mmCIF file of C-alpha atoms and ligand atoms in Angstrom:
data_model
loop_
_atom_site.group_PDB
_atom_site.id
_atom_site.type_symbol
_atom_site.label_atom_id
_atom_site.label_comp_id
_atom_site.label_asym_id
_atom_site.label_seq_id
_atom_site.Cartn_x
_atom_site.Cartn_y
_atom_site.Cartn_z
ATOM 1 C CA MET A 26 -0.468 0.054 -0.197
ATOM 2 C CA ALA A 27 1.584 3.435 -0.843
ATOM 3 C CA SER A 28 1.519 6.708 1.756
ATOM 4 C CA ILE A 29 -1.791 8.423 0.973
ATOM 5 C CA VAL A 30 -1.316 10.233 4.231
ATOM 6 C CA PRO A 31 0.288 13.949 3.216
ATOM 7 C CA GLN A 32 1.965 15.658 5.870
ATOM 8 C CA ILE A 33 0.720 19.015 6.919
ATOM 9 C CA LYS A 34 2.519 21.455 9.370
ATOM 10 C CA LEU A 35 0.313 22.425 12.157
ATOM 11 C CA SER A 36 1.301 25.920 12.772
ATOM 12 C CA GLU A 37 4.042 28.159 10.605
ATOM 13 C CA ASN A 38 6.878 27.285 13.239
ATOM 14 C CA GLY A 39 4.786 24.038 13.870
ATOM 15 C CA PRO A 40 6.086 20.057 13.277
ATOM 16 C CA LYS A 41 4.607 18.812 10.470
ATOM 17 C CA VAL A 42 2.470 16.090 11.068
ATOM 18 C CA SER A 43 0.674 13.453 9.107
ATOM 19 C CA ARG A 44 -2.952 14.685 7.906
ATOM 20 C CA ILE A 45 -4.705 12.230 9.821
ATOM 21 C CA ILE A 46 -3.095 11.066 13.055
ATOM 22 C CA TYR A 47 -3.072 7.807 15.079
ATOM 23 C CA GLY A 48 -4.841 8.268 18.355
ATOM 24 C CA THR A 49 -3.790 4.885 20.558
ATOM 25 C CA TRP A 50 -5.869 5.225 23.625
ATOM 26 C CA HIS A 51 -8.365 2.281 22.611
ATOM 27 C CA MET A 52 -4.640 0.032 22.798
ATOM 28 C CA THR A 53 -4.727 1.028 25.819
ATOM 29 C CA GLY A 54 -6.781 -1.348 27.850
ATOM 30 C CA MET A 55 -8.874 1.700 29.874
ATOM 31 C CA ASN A 56 -11.731 1.027 28.268
ATOM 32 C CA GLU A 57 -13.250 -2.613 29.276
ATOM 33 C CA ASN A 58 -13.861 -3.693 25.712
ATOM 34 C CA ASP A 59 -10.553 -3.028 24.767
ATOM 35 C CA GLU A 60 -8.501 -5.079 27.029
ATOM 36 C CA HIS A 61 -7.578 -7.966 23.877
ATOM 37 C CA LEU A 62 -4.839 -5.562 22.923
ATOM 38 C CA LEU A 63 -3.154 -4.366 26.317
ATOM 39 C CA SER A 64 0.361 -5.765 27.389
ATOM 40 C CA ASN A 65 1.121 -6.403 24.278
ATOM 41 C CA PRO A 66 3.886 -4.712 22.279
ATOM 42 C CA GLU A 67 3.747 -6.936 19.069
ATOM 43 C CA ASN A 68 0.124 -6.095 18.273
ATOM 44 C CA ILE A 69 1.134 -2.239 19.106
ATOM 45 C CA LEU A 70 3.512 -2.830 16.224
ATOM 46 C CA SER A 71 1.296 -4.016 13.934
ATOM 47 C CA ARG A 72 -0.754 -1.230 13.587
ATOM 48 C CA ILE A 73 2.305 1.049 13.958
ATOM 49 C CA LYS A 74 3.530 -0.544 10.899
ATOM 50 C CA ALA A 75 -0.058 -0.501 9.263
ATOM 51 C CA CYS A 76 -0.247 3.311 9.988
ATOM 52 C CA VAL A 77 3.617 4.235 8.328
ATOM 53 C CA GLY A 78 2.120 2.407 5.537
ATOM 54 C CA VAL A 79 -0.795 4.063 4.724
ATOM 55 C CA GLY A 80 1.460 7.473 5.421
ATOM 56 C CA ILE A 81 -0.153 7.795 9.322
ATOM 57 C CA THR A 82 2.946 9.088 10.599
ATOM 58 C CA THR A 83 1.949 10.858 14.269
ATOM 59 C CA PHE A 84 1.012 8.697 17.203
ATOM 60 C CA ASP A 85 -0.989 10.502 19.838
ATOM 61 C CA LEU A 86 -0.693 9.270 23.096
ATOM 62 C CA SER A 87 -0.606 9.695 26.898
ATOM 63 C CA ASP A 88 1.480 9.789 30.150
ATOM 64 C CA LEU A 89 -1.992 8.215 31.401
ATOM 65 C CA TYR A 90 -2.696 5.149 28.682
ATOM 66 C CA GLY A 91 -3.032 2.011 29.803
ATOM 67 C CA TYR A 92 -3.153 3.349 33.641
ATOM 68 C CA TYR A 93 0.536 5.275 33.353
ATOM 69 C CA GLN A 94 1.549 2.295 31.435
ATOM 70 C CA PHE A 95 1.101 2.326 27.591
ATOM 71 C CA GLU A 96 4.321 4.525 26.817
ATOM 72 C CA ARG A 97 6.985 2.020 27.909
ATOM 73 C CA LEU A 98 4.570 -1.221 25.505
ATOM 74 C CA PHE A 99 4.811 1.527 22.920
ATOM 75 C CA GLY A 100 8.544 1.849 23.916
ATOM 76 C CA GLU A 101 8.479 -1.881 23.519
ATOM 77 C CA ALA A 102 7.153 -1.790 20.080
ATOM 78 C CA LEU A 103 9.674 0.366 18.785
ATOM 79 C CA LYS A 104 12.037 -1.639 19.976
ATOM 80 C CA LEU A 105 11.353 -4.318 18.174
ATOM 81 C CA GLU A 106 12.241 -1.881 14.798
ATOM 82 C CA PRO A 107 14.259 0.981 15.958
ATOM 83 C CA ASP A 108 14.282 2.467 12.216
ATOM 84 C CA LEU A 109 10.642 3.459 12.799
ATOM 85 C CA LYS A 110 11.584 5.857 15.121
ATOM 86 C CA LYS A 111 13.011 8.466 12.266
ATOM 87 C CA LYS A 112 9.862 7.832 10.254
ATOM 88 C CA ILE A 113 6.865 9.006 13.172
ATOM 89 C CA GLN A 114 6.260 12.221 15.993
ATOM 90 C CA ILE A 115 4.795 11.069 18.538
ATOM 91 C CA ILE A 116 2.326 13.254 20.982
ATOM 92 C CA THR A 117 2.376 12.759 24.370
ATOM 93 C CA LYS A 118 0.040 14.468 27.295
ATOM 94 C CA THR A 119 0.379 15.234 30.581
ATOM 95 C CA ASP A 120 -1.425 16.803 33.731
ATOM 96 C CA ILE A 121 -4.250 14.125 34.577
ATOM 97 C CA VAL A 122 -3.728 12.015 37.711
ATOM 98 C CA LYS A 123 -5.322 9.176 38.087
ATOM 99 C CA PRO A 124 -6.443 7.189 41.419
ATOM 100 C CA CYS A 125 -4.681 3.642 40.279
ATOM 101 C CA GLU A 126 -1.607 1.371 41.438
ATOM 102 C CA ALA A 127 0.344 3.272 39.612
ATOM 103 C CA VAL A 128 0.212 6.411 41.682
ATOM 104 C CA PRO A 129 -0.638 5.075 45.089
ATOM 105 C CA LYS A 130 -1.520 8.237 46.972
ATOM 106 C CA CYS A 131 -3.839 9.166 44.563
ATOM 107 C CA ARG A 132 -7.581 9.603 46.269
ATOM 108 C CA ILE A 133 -8.919 11.001 43.652
ATOM 109 C CA LYS A 134 -8.921 12.014 40.023
ATOM 110 C CA TYR A 135 -7.487 16.296 39.258
ATOM 111 C CA TYR A 136 -4.869 18.121 37.149
ATOM 112 C CA ASN A 137 -1.632 18.925 37.917
ATOM 113 C CA THR A 138 0.165 21.509 35.769
ATOM 114 C CA SER A 139 2.957 22.508 38.261
ATOM 115 C CA ARG A 140 6.820 22.994 37.086
ATOM 116 C CA GLU A 141 7.987 20.068 39.022
ATOM 117 C CA TYR A 142 5.142 17.875 38.027
ATOM 118 C CA ILE A 143 5.406 18.215 33.800
ATOM 119 C CA LEU A 144 9.646 17.956 33.854
ATOM 120 C CA GLN A 145 9.025 14.544 36.367
ATOM 121 C CA GLN A 146 6.194 12.919 34.039
ATOM 122 C CA VAL A 147 8.444 14.132 30.574
ATOM 123 C CA ASN A 148 11.282 12.705 31.941
ATOM 124 C CA ARG A 149 9.602 9.543 32.642
ATOM 125 C CA SER A 150 7.769 9.394 29.565
ATOM 126 C CA LEU A 151 11.019 9.965 27.721
ATOM 127 C CA GLY A 152 12.688 6.929 29.683
ATOM 128 C CA MET A 153 9.463 4.721 29.089
ATOM 129 C CA LEU A 154 9.152 5.299 25.503
ATOM 130 C CA GLY A 155 13.106 5.434 25.201
ATOM 131 C CA VAL A 156 13.253 8.067 22.528
ATOM 132 C CA ASP A 157 15.163 11.731 23.508
ATOM 133 C CA HIS A 158 12.797 13.854 22.187
ATOM 134 C CA ILE A 159 8.442 14.363 22.052
ATOM 135 C CA ASP A 160 8.088 15.794 18.393
ATOM 136 C CA LEU A 161 5.095 17.378 20.459
ATOM 137 C CA LEU A 162 3.385 17.725 24.177
ATOM 138 C CA LEU A 163 -0.096 19.029 25.326
ATOM 139 C CA LEU A 164 -1.885 19.200 28.216
ATOM 140 C CA HIS A 165 -4.350 17.328 28.468
ATOM 141 C CA ARG A 166 -7.202 18.959 30.014
ATOM 142 C CA GLN A 167 -7.082 22.640 30.972
ATOM 143 C CA ASP A 168 -6.125 22.095 34.396
ATOM 144 C CA MET A 169 -8.621 25.306 37.011
ATOM 145 C CA LEU A 170 -5.555 26.040 39.356
ATOM 146 C CA MET A 171 -2.742 26.229 35.617
ATOM 147 C CA ASP A 172 -0.176 28.932 37.063
ATOM 148 C CA ALA A 173 0.695 29.688 33.079
ATOM 149 C CA ASP A 174 4.246 31.227 34.486
ATOM 150 C CA GLU A 175 4.531 27.989 36.398
ATOM 151 C CA VAL A 176 4.005 25.931 33.022
ATOM 152 C CA ALA A 177 6.240 28.942 30.851
ATOM 153 C CA GLU A 178 9.338 28.003 33.196
ATOM 154 C CA ALA A 179 8.795 23.691 32.516
ATOM 155 C CA PHE A 180 8.200 24.459 28.933
ATOM 156 C CA LYS A 181 11.576 26.444 28.390
ATOM 157 C CA GLN A 182 13.531 24.710 30.199
ATOM 158 C CA LEU A 183 12.207 21.072 28.490
ATOM 159 C CA HIS A 184 12.834 23.467 24.928
ATOM 160 C CA SER A 185 15.815 23.834 25.746
ATOM 161 C CA GLU A 186 17.021 20.560 26.835
ATOM 162 C CA GLY A 187 16.164 19.196 23.838
ATOM 163 C CA LYS A 188 13.761 17.031 25.424
ATOM 164 C CA VAL A 189 10.718 18.487 24.054
ATOM 165 C CA LEU A 190 10.515 20.455 20.321
ATOM 166 C CA HIS A 191 6.795 21.712 20.828
ATOM 167 C CA PHE A 192 3.649 22.394 23.095
ATOM 168 C CA GLY A 193 -0.426 22.950 22.566
ATOM 169 C CA GLY A 194 -3.359 22.001 24.943
ATOM 170 C CA SER A 195 -5.836 19.649 24.661
ATOM 171 C CA ASN A 196 -9.204 20.174 25.403
ATOM 172 C CA PHE A 197 -8.437 24.094 26.201
ATOM 173 C CA THR A 198 -10.627 27.071 25.855
ATOM 174 C CA ILE A 199 -9.592 30.094 22.815
ATOM 175 C CA GLN A 200 -9.192 31.908 26.600
ATOM 176 C CA HIS A 201 -6.719 29.322 28.342
ATOM 177 C CA PHE A 202 -4.438 28.743 24.828
ATOM 178 C CA LYS A 203 -3.563 32.827 24.923
ATOM 179 C CA LEU A 204 -3.109 33.081 28.727
ATOM 180 C CA LEU A 205 -0.675 29.765 28.188
ATOM 181 C CA GLN A 206 0.611 31.776 25.466
ATOM 182 C CA SER A 207 1.050 35.259 27.018
ATOM 183 C CA ARG A 208 3.266 33.577 29.095
ATOM 184 C CA LEU A 209 5.988 32.112 26.299
ATOM 185 C CA PRO A 210 8.385 33.099 24.038
ATOM 186 C CA PHE A 211 7.793 30.665 21.393
ATOM 187 C CA LYS A 212 4.155 29.492 19.756
ATOM 188 C CA LEU A 213 1.998 27.255 21.188
ATOM 189 C CA VAL A 214 1.620 25.031 18.199
ATOM 190 C CA SER A 215 -2.220 23.387 18.635
ATOM 191 C CA ASN A 216 -5.062 22.393 20.577
ATOM 192 C CA GLN A 217 -6.482 18.314 20.499
ATOM 193 C CA PHE A 218 -10.082 18.716 21.220
ATOM 194 C CA GLU A 219 -13.496 16.666 20.690
ATOM 195 C CA PHE A 220 -15.418 17.063 17.281
ATOM 196 C CA SER A 221 -17.605 15.178 14.529
ATOM 197 C CA PRO A 222 -21.107 15.369 13.775
ATOM 198 C CA TYR A 223 -21.393 14.255 17.137
ATOM 199 C CA GLU A 224 -19.487 17.057 18.537
ATOM 200 C CA MET A 225 -19.770 20.671 17.019
ATOM 201 C CA SER A 226 -19.561 22.855 19.708
ATOM 202 C CA ALA A 227 -16.000 24.603 18.192
ATOM 203 C CA LEU A 228 -17.546 25.435 15.317
ATOM 204 C CA THR A 229 -19.639 28.101 17.184
ATOM 205 C CA ASP A 230 -17.727 28.424 20.105
ATOM 206 C CA ASP A 231 -15.721 30.315 18.171
ATOM 207 C CA ARG A 232 -12.704 27.782 18.638
ATOM 208 C CA LEU A 233 -12.590 26.909 14.539
ATOM 209 C CA ASP A 234 -12.431 30.552 13.789
ATOM 210 C CA TYR A 235 -9.826 32.079 16.251
ATOM 211 C CA PHE A 236 -7.427 28.661 14.882
ATOM 212 C CA GLN A 237 -8.487 29.212 11.343
ATOM 213 C CA ARG A 238 -7.381 33.187 11.932
ATOM 214 C CA LYS A 239 -4.300 31.841 13.196
ATOM 215 C CA ARG A 240 -3.574 29.299 11.023
ATOM 216 C CA ILE A 241 -3.514 26.546 13.913
ATOM 217 C CA ALA A 242 -4.536 23.471 12.706
ATOM 218 C CA PRO A 243 -6.395 21.675 15.332
ATOM 219 C CA MET A 244 -6.894 17.853 15.892
ATOM 220 C CA ALA A 245 -10.016 16.358 16.518
ATOM 221 C CA TYR A 246 -10.297 13.596 18.634
ATOM 222 C CA SER A 247 -13.558 10.868 18.691
ATOM 223 C CA PRO A 248 -14.248 12.079 15.402
ATOM 224 C CA LEU A 249 -16.244 8.776 15.037
ATOM 225 C CA GLY A 250 -17.795 9.574 18.214
ATOM 226 C CA SER A 251 -15.870 7.639 20.159
ATOM 227 C CA GLY A 252 -17.804 4.657 17.704
ATOM 228 C CA LYS A 253 -20.703 5.782 18.621
ATOM 229 C CA LEU A 254 -21.835 5.747 14.653
ATOM 230 C CA PHE A 255 -21.034 2.166 14.763
ATOM 231 C CA ALA A 256 -23.082 1.588 17.348
ATOM 232 C CA LYS A 257 -25.306 -1.537 18.176
ATOM 233 C CA GLU A 258 -28.072 0.663 19.937
ATOM 234 C CA PRO A 259 -28.191 3.083 17.693
ATOM 235 C CA THR A 260 -30.306 6.814 18.851
ATOM 236 C CA GLU A 261 -32.691 8.452 17.113
ATOM 237 C CA GLN A 262 -29.295 10.853 15.881
ATOM 238 C CA THR A 263 -27.569 7.539 14.911
ATOM 239 C CA ARG A 264 -30.089 6.540 12.892
ATOM 240 C CA ARG A 265 -30.106 10.044 11.147
ATOM 241 C CA MET A 266 -26.682 10.028 10.656
ATOM 242 C CA ARG A 267 -25.353 6.733 9.221
ATOM 243 C CA SER A 268 -28.719 6.811 6.283
ATOM 244 C CA THR A 269 -28.239 10.790 5.846
ATOM 245 C CA MET A 270 -23.846 9.662 5.180
ATOM 246 C CA GLU A 271 -24.776 6.247 3.574
ATOM 247 C CA GLN A 272 -26.795 8.246 1.390
ATOM 248 C CA ILE A 273 -23.915 10.072 0.582
ATOM 249 C CA ALA A 274 -20.881 7.308 0.516
ATOM 250 C CA ALA A 275 -23.036 5.393 -1.990
ATOM 251 C CA ASP A 276 -23.044 9.010 -4.122
ATOM 252 C CA ILE A 277 -19.087 9.191 -3.711
ATOM 253 C CA GLY A 278 -18.298 6.499 -4.821
ATOM 254 C CA SER A 279 -19.322 2.381 -4.711
ATOM 255 C CA GLU A 280 -16.865 1.557 -2.341
ATOM 256 C CA VAL A 281 -16.511 4.615 -0.005
ATOM 257 C CA SER A 282 -17.775 3.718 3.444
ATOM 258 C CA ILE A 283 -19.399 6.309 6.057
ATOM 259 C CA ASP A 284 -16.633 6.673 8.465
ATOM 260 C CA GLN A 285 -14.606 7.521 5.389
ATOM 261 C CA VAL A 286 -17.259 10.331 5.081
ATOM 262 C CA CYS A 287 -17.207 11.438 8.540
ATOM 263 C CA TYR A 288 -13.705 11.374 8.488
ATOM 264 C CA ALA A 289 -14.190 13.284 5.041
ATOM 265 C CA TRP A 290 -16.796 15.689 6.492
ATOM 266 C CA ILE A 291 -14.433 17.186 9.689
ATOM 267 C CA MET A 292 -10.969 17.826 6.901
ATOM 268 C CA MET A 293 -13.811 20.291 4.776
ATOM 269 C CA HIS A 294 -13.059 22.786 7.523
ATOM 270 C CA PRO A 295 -10.844 25.351 6.405
ATOM 271 C CA ALA A 296 -8.970 25.298 9.965
ATOM 272 C CA ASN A 297 -7.352 22.173 8.435
ATOM 273 C CA ILE A 298 -8.688 19.995 11.464
ATOM 274 C CA CYS A 299 -6.620 16.989 11.546
ATOM 275 C CA PRO A 300 -8.492 13.615 12.559
ATOM 276 C CA VAL A 301 -7.268 11.887 15.466
ATOM 277 C CA ILE A 302 -8.464 8.333 14.831
ATOM 278 C CA GLY A 303 -9.051 5.774 16.841
ATOM 279 C CA THR A 304 -9.827 2.474 15.274
ATOM 280 C CA THR A 305 -7.488 -0.699 16.094
ATOM 281 C CA SER A 306 -8.245 -2.448 13.169
ATOM 282 C CA LEU A 307 -5.884 -3.082 10.811
ATOM 283 C CA ASN A 308 -8.149 -2.274 8.034
ATOM 284 C CA ARG A 309 -10.109 0.062 9.121
ATOM 285 C CA ILE A 310 -6.838 2.399 9.762
ATOM 286 C CA ILE A 311 -5.789 2.068 5.428
ATOM 287 C CA THR A 312 -9.347 2.935 5.250
ATOM 288 C CA ALA A 313 -9.402 6.223 6.976
ATOM 289 C CA ALA A 314 -6.342 6.683 5.154
ATOM 290 C CA LYS A 315 -8.353 6.808 1.652
ATOM 291 C CA SER A 316 -9.994 9.539 3.277
ATOM 292 C CA VAL A 317 -8.125 12.081 3.028
ATOM 293 C CA ASN A 318 -8.882 11.644 -1.049
ATOM 294 C CA LEU A 319 -12.690 12.456 -0.580
ATOM 295 C CA THR A 320 -14.173 15.557 -0.919
ATOM 296 C CA LEU A 321 -18.177 16.427 0.307
ATOM 297 C CA ASP A 322 -19.374 19.566 -1.545
ATOM 298 C CA ARG A 323 -21.630 22.236 0.609
ATOM 299 C CA GLN A 324 -25.227 20.542 0.743
ATOM 300 C CA GLN A 325 -23.739 16.905 2.044
ATOM 301 C CA TRP A 326 -21.561 19.068 4.687
ATOM 302 C CA THR A 327 -24.967 20.505 5.431
ATOM 303 C CA GLU A 328 -26.771 17.010 5.387
ATOM 304 C CA ILE A 329 -24.772 16.237 7.685
ATOM 305 C CA TRP A 330 -25.074 18.288 10.562
ATOM 306 C CA SER A 331 -29.053 18.063 9.925
ATOM 307 C CA ALA A 332 -28.721 14.880 10.355
ATOM 308 C CA SER A 333 -26.938 15.556 13.326
ATOM 309 C CA THR A 334 -28.721 18.575 14.586
ATOM 310 C CA GLY A 335 -32.531 17.422 13.440
ATOM 311 C CA ALA A 336 -32.860 21.057 12.407
ATOM 312 C CA GLN A 337 -31.782 22.896 8.982
ATOM 313 C CA VAL A 338 -29.589 25.408 9.288
ATOM 314 C CA PRO A 339 -31.345 28.621 10.004
HETATM 315 N N1 LIG B 428 -7.803 14.453 24.207
HETATM 316 C C1 LIG B 428 -7.696 14.360 25.071
HETATM 317 O O1 LIG B 428 -8.612 14.275 26.121
HETATM 318 C C2 LIG B 428 -8.561 13.072 24.330
HETATM 319 C C3 LIG B 428 -9.570 12.333 24.740
HETATM 320 C C4 LIG B 428 -10.281 11.384 23.773
HETATM 321 C C5 LIG B 428 -9.428 10.471 23.084
HETATM 322 N N2 LIG B 428 -8.043 11.170 22.575
HETATM 323 C C6 LIG B 428 -7.612 10.521 21.307
HETATM 324 O O2 LIG B 428 -8.261 10.640 20.530
HETATM 325 C C7 LIG B 428 -7.769 8.676 19.557
HETATM 326 C C8 LIG B 428 -9.597 8.125 19.372
HETATM 327 O O3 LIG B 428 -10.438 8.770 19.990
HETATM 328 P P1 LIG B 428 -11.949 7.721 19.920
HETATM 329 O O4 LIG B 428 -10.868 6.424 19.952
HETATM 330 O O5 LIG B 428 -12.699 8.221 21.039
HETATM 331 O O6 LIG B 428 -12.040 7.877 18.172
HETATM 332 P P2 LIG B 428 -13.388 7.256 16.994
HETATM 333 O O7 LIG B 428 -12.194 6.855 16.398
HETATM 334 O O8 LIG B 428 -14.465 8.486 17.119
HETATM 335 O O9 LIG B 428 -14.022 6.030 17.957
HETATM 336 C C9 LIG B 428 -13.089 4.368 18.035
HETATM 337 C C10 LIG B 428 -13.411 3.629 18.037
HETATM 338 O O10 LIG B 428 -14.420 3.319 16.888
HETATM 339 C C11 LIG B 428 -14.439 2.306 16.581
HETATM 340 N N3 LIG B 428 -15.364 1.631 15.667
HETATM 341 C C12 LIG B 428 -14.275 2.132 14.378
HETATM 342 N N4 LIG B 428 -14.576 2.511 12.960
HETATM 343 C C13 LIG B 428 -15.365 1.629 13.346
HETATM 344 C C14 LIG B 428 -16.343 0.510 12.421
HETATM 345 N N5 LIG B 428 -16.548 1.130 10.926
HETATM 346 N N6 LIG B 428 -17.118 -0.208 12.371
HETATM 347 C C15 LIG B 428 -17.245 -0.318 13.899
HETATM 348 N N7 LIG B 428 -16.883 0.364 14.963
HETATM 349 C C16 LIG B 428 -15.852 1.007 14.269
HETATM 350 C C17 LIG B 428 -13.168 1.836 17.359
HETATM 351 O O11 LIG B 428 -12.977 0.094 16.829
HETATM 352 P P3 LIG B 428 -12.552 -0.767 15.986
HETATM 353 O O12 LIG B 428 -11.171 -0.784 17.141
HETATM 354 O O13 LIG B 428 -12.730 -2.756 16.227
HETATM 355 O O14 LIG B 428 -12.031 0.078 15.303
HETATM 356 C C18 LIG B 428 -12.898 2.218 18.672
HETATM 357 O O15 LIG B 428 -13.578 1.584 19.553
HETATM 358 C C19 LIG B 428 -8.088 8.294 21.079
HETATM 359 O O16 LIG B 428 -7.163 6.838 20.676
HETATM 360 C C20 LIG B 428 -7.072 8.993 22.012
HETATM 361 O O17 LIG B 428 -5.201 8.790 21.283
HETATM 362 C C21 LIG B 428 -8.016 12.132 23.030
#
């Protein structure tokens, strides 16, 4: 399979990433339905290779995934084929502290953006992954107690040490993004948030307008509503969306599937949104890659918006 997915720059001074990013959460065993894939570097390696084979070279992780163990498994997978390290970009996140075996003193899930914690977690991630740098570090959730000066100190240190090349937010409002940016001598390069026909608030709460204006490509997680589009017991909304997408898929071409239509819907937005896909299926990784070649027209895009909202545009 030839490489299909193009590379884009997340922002003017940002890293090059693949237009479709591979999300690793469903491989981490934190979702109760996904445990079959936990603890197996070979399974992880086969997904990395399937992705790289179609041009999906950017991987989205978090220190938290797999109850703080998944980065180590991902690193073990890379050790099986060390040449892969040069071909991929690693995004990881930090700031969520969640009670589990790896964090014995933690009583309640909370966020930690202290300088000390960020430095500790990045050093840990580097060791677990077995890499000398992280391409992009995101603060995973918006910390209500974030001291932007303190985060900036940590980011500047990690940057000057060459441990992290770029920084961004995840689930950040525009105001929070601007606050952190105001303390940094370099630009934040992206924000990752949920966006799909199921979660369209970024269209109207100014996030997509802001990032388009700044020429910063956001990353859209849960592009299929975290699998809701394929639910065995679909809601009325999902039924409407499926039947609309099936019609559009049939109109576009004989081998087009509704997950591809959904990815194309996201990528049609002029903010250059990069879907972070969550499938663990080798075939669906290839299907997803092919969606970069699909184009919807404005009426098709709006039909999907209408199927989701159950209404016409005003
Ligand atoms: N920053 C954050 O706070 C945050 C939050 C959530 C997620 N994320 C990132 O975003 C990534 C993607 O999120 P997500 O996993 O929710 O994305 P998603 O792509 O919306 O959902 C993935 C789920 O959909 C299922 N699926 C996909 N295609 C299917 C098909 N054709 N038929 C049946 N089932 C299908 C997958 O099952 P199969 O594996 O069987 O295909 C998987 O369970 C995560 O892995 C993570 O890296 C970030």
